[in-house]
Each structure stands twice: as structure tokens, then as C-alpha cells.
Amino acid sequence: MSATVIYQELGYGITCIDTQLHRRGLACCYLIEHNGAVGFIDTGTNNSVPILLEVLKKKHLAKEQVVYLMPTHVHLDHAGGIGSLIKHFPKATVLIHPRGARHIINPENLERGSVAVYGEEAFSKVFGNLFPIDESRVRKMKDGEVLDFNGRILEFLHAPGHAFHHYCIWDVTSRGIFSGDTLGASYPELNNGRARFIFPPSTPVQFDPELWPQTIDRLMEYQADRIFVTHFGMYKNIEPLMLMLKRSIRDYSETALELGALIRSSDANSESLTSSIQQSIEQASINYLLDQQCGLDAIAIKELIASDMNLNAQGLVHWLSSQN
Ligand SMILES: [Zn+2]
């Protein structure tokens, strides 16, 4: 039986594929095709593998044409399935941030860390086992390194803020940036109001509110026409979105500092700190979206963003503890 696939051609040889994590429209990856060569930017989880293979089939592309797998960073919604995916592509090399390489060559630590974030049961259901990739198939990409992708220029840019092992890819052909989680997350359903909405995934454990805005500024210098975000899809006219993103990074860290001080003085534990931070950033987003008349009520908005806001709060608590 073949997998049900949802994908959209975006032009410039780029296809957005829904990796179907948790629900439709939450996480995607990108297939990029140029003069017969194929690459994937982000690869989803183990459960996404049959989806990616089916999309190749539907587009009449052979597995042998896949030459590059390019996880923007090693978080599992982006790269959890890469060890099983690469077994299908005899000619593929993984291009990765130097700080992410050891985690895909030997994913034990990554698995342990992820179990700590998601819990054992959810981890095995959503992500399954992580498979190691032979070192000979892994190439570490330096900051600013340019790849000639069969005649198409891709530039790899180290992008700390969401994670230290994160890179973004500047694609000259589309004048677009494949930004993983660095240029924020947003969902199409939340962008029908007067102004659009984007938020910083401050996921554990490397949120850095100092470096992140600097990374955004550096990427903005490319004057991209579009960004391709993993959560979810392509966005144009990015300047107002980037302003909002930078503002939210500052708001997040200020909220965490304020609530952290409050809770420390009241002797409460880190669990109640996580939930009060979540409540605060979630409510701020809901208020904003209602204000912009996004077309959804508070309950529907909450349903779309609650799991992100929980991870965000966990990341902020982790960041706070590293500040003390
Ligand atoms: Zn992500």
C-alpha cells in the first residue's frame, strides 16, 4: 500500500512535502530538483520516509537521482528519519552543520536528549529508533560554504539562535532561504487576518536570545524574496515577519526572566514555571491573532499552537536555568 502524500509545487524546482507529524500542515520538508539532480532539505521523521519515497515516485524521479540530504539541524522533526531514509538512496551524501555531524553518525545522545524532552512513550510512537549514518556519507558544511548543486548555487550559513547546529540555505535561483526553524514558525491557518503571524520556536536546549536576532539580521542582508520554513511552507514579503520575530524573541526572554523571578521568590517548582510561561506566551499570541481578526476563535488558535507553546516554554525554562 502506498502512503498518502500531500505536496505542493512551489516553482523553481521546489516541492513542499507535508511530513505529517502529528497533523497536516505542521511540519514539512522540501524537495529540490535541478537538471536531474535531487536533494531534500529537512527529511522529517521515520514515519515520513514512505511519504518522501512516494513523492519521488509520483514525480517520476529515481532514487539514484537523490544526491544530497540537507537537514537544517538535527532536531528530530527535521532529521529524525534521516538514518533510515538514506538507505534508499545509494548516491546520497548528508550535508550537515559541523556541530550536528556527530549526532547523526552516532545518534545515541540525541535519542537520550529527545526522550527527556518528549517522554519515552511519545518518543517511540512519533520518532521510533534513530539509525546511525556512516561517516563516509557525511559532509560538514562550513559557514558561507557554497555548493554547486548541478549548476545551482546553494550557500550554507551557520545560524545560531534556535540551535547551535543549525544552518540555513540561501538559494540563488529562487532568491529564497530554506530557514528550518531559524526564521520562525507559522501556520497558514493563522495568516488570514489583517497582519500575519510568526513565532520563534524556543525549543530546548539551545535557545539564544542574544545571537538569534543577529542571525536574522545577517540573513535579511540577502534580501530574499521568500523563505521556506519547516513549520510550515513558503512566505513572501518577509520584512514585517522578521520584525515580529525579533520582537517576540525579546518578549519571550523578558517573560521568562520576569516569571522566573516571581516563581523563585514564591518557592514554586520548575513545572509550575513552565506552565506559567506557556500560559503567558500562548495568551499573548492568542490576543494578537484575535486582534488581527485571523478568523479563528481562541479555542481553535490554542489547538493549533498549544504544543509549540509547551515546547517553547520548556526551552525558555532551560535557558533561564543556564543564566543562573
Ligand atoms: Zn522544528
Coordinates of N, CA, C and O in Angstrom, one line a residue, residues 10 25 28 30 175-177 179 183-192 196-198 224-239 241-242:
L10 N 6.2 24.6 -5.7 CA 6.3 26.0 -5.4 C 7.0 26.8 -6.5 O 7.2 28.0 -6.4
G25 N -0.1 19.9 7.9 CA 0.2 21.3 7.9 C 1.0 21.8 9.1 O 1.1 22.9 9.4
C28 N 7.0 20.2 7.4 CA 7.2 19.8 6.0 C 8.7 19.7 5.8 O 9.6 20.0 6.6
Y30 N 11.5 19.9 2.0 CA 11.5 20.4 0.7 C 12.3 19.5 -0.2 O 13.4 19.1 0.1
R175 N 15.9 33.0 -5.1 CA 16.1 34.1 -4.2 C 15.3 33.8 -2.9 O 14.6 34.7 -2.3
G176 N 15.5 32.6 -2.4 CA 14.8 32.1 -1.2 C 15.8 31.6 -0.2 O 16.9 31.2 -0.5
I177 N 15.3 31.6 1.1 CA 16.1 31.0 2.1 C 15.4 29.8 2.7 O 14.2 29.9 3.1
S179 N 15.0 28.0 5.7 CA 15.4 28.5 7.0 C 15.1 27.6 8.2 O 15.4 27.9 9.3
L183 N 14.1 31.2 10.9 CA 13.3 32.4 10.6 C 11.9 32.2 11.1 O 10.9 32.8 10.5
G184 N 11.7 31.4 12.1 CA 10.4 31.4 12.8 C 9.5 30.2 12.2 O 9.8 29.5 11.3
A185 N 8.4 30.1 12.9 CA 7.3 29.1 12.6 C 6.0 29.9 12.4 O 5.8 30.8 13.2
S186 N 5.2 29.4 11.5 CA 3.9 30.0 11.3 C 3.0 29.0 10.6 O 3.6 28.1 10.0
Y187 N 1.8 29.1 10.7 CA 0.9 28.2 10.1 C -0.1 29.0 9.2 O -0.6 30.0 9.5
P188 N -0.3 28.4 8.0 CA -1.2 29.1 7.0 C -2.5 29.5 7.6 O -3.0 30.6 7.3
E189 N -3.1 28.7 8.5 CA -4.4 29.0 9.1 C -4.4 30.3 9.9 O -5.4 30.8 10.2
L190 N -3.2 30.7 10.3 CA -3.1 31.8 11.3 C -2.8 33.1 10.5 O -2.5 34.1 11.1
N191 N -2.8 33.0 9.2 CA -2.3 34.2 8.4 C -3.4 34.8 7.5 O -3.2 35.3 6.5
N192 N -4.7 34.6 8.0 CA -5.8 35.2 7.2 C -6.3 36.5 7.7 O -7.3 37.1 7.3
R196 N 0.1 39.3 9.5 CA 0.4 37.9 9.6 C 1.1 37.6 10.9 O 1.3 38.5 11.7
F197 N 1.4 36.3 11.2 CA 1.8 35.9 12.5 C 3.0 35.0 12.3 O 3.0 34.1 11.5
I198 N 4.0 35.2 13.1 CA 5.1 34.2 13.1 C 5.7 34.2 14.6 O 5.5 35.2 15.3
A224 N 16.1 38.3 0.6 CA 15.4 37.2 0.0 C 13.9 37.6 -0.4 O 13.3 38.4 0.2
D225 N 13.5 37.0 -1.5 CA 12.1 37.2 -1.9 C 11.1 36.3 -1.1 O 9.9 36.6 -1.1
R226 N 11.7 35.2 -0.6 CA 10.8 34.3 0.0 C 11.6 33.4 1.0 O 12.8 33.3 0.9
I227 N 10.9 32.9 2.0 CA 11.5 32.0 2.9 C 10.7 30.7 2.9 O 9.5 30.7 2.7
F228 N 11.4 29.6 3.1 CA 10.8 28.3 3.1 C 11.0 27.8 4.6 O 12.1 27.4 4.9
V229 N 9.9 27.8 5.4 CA 10.1 27.4 6.8 C 9.6 26.0 6.9 O 8.7 25.5 6.2
T230 N 10.1 25.3 7.9 CA 9.7 23.9 8.1 C 8.3 23.8 8.7 O 7.5 22.9 8.4
H231 N 8.0 24.8 9.5 CA 6.6 24.8 10.1 C 6.0 26.1 9.7 O 6.2 27.1 10.4
F232 N 5.3 26.4 8.6 CA 5.0 25.5 7.6 C 4.9 26.2 6.2 O 4.0 27.1 6.2
G233 N 5.7 25.9 5.3 CA 5.5 26.4 3.9 C 6.3 27.7 3.6 O 7.2 28.1 4.3
M234 N 5.9 28.3 2.5 CA 6.6 29.4 1.9 C 6.0 30.7 2.3 O 4.7 30.8 2.2
Y235 N 6.8 31.7 2.7 CA 6.2 33.0 3.0 C 7.0 34.1 2.2 O 8.2 34.0 2.1
K236 N 6.3 35.1 1.6 CA 6.9 36.2 0.9 C 6.8 37.4 1.7 O 6.1 37.4 2.7
N237 N 7.3 38.5 1.2 CA 7.3 39.8 1.9 C 7.7 39.6 3.4 O 6.9 39.8 4.3
I238 N 8.9 39.3 3.6 CA 9.3 38.8 4.9 C 9.7 39.8 5.9 O 9.8 39.5 7.1
E239 N 9.9 41.0 5.5 CA 10.4 42.0 6.4 C 9.5 42.2 7.6 O 10.0 42.2 8.8
L241 N 7.5 40.2 8.9 CA 7.5 38.9 9.7 C 8.8 38.9 10.5 O 8.8 38.4 11.7
M242 N 9.9 39.3 10.0 CA 11.2 39.3 10.7 C 11.2 40.3 11.9 O 11.8 40.0 12.9

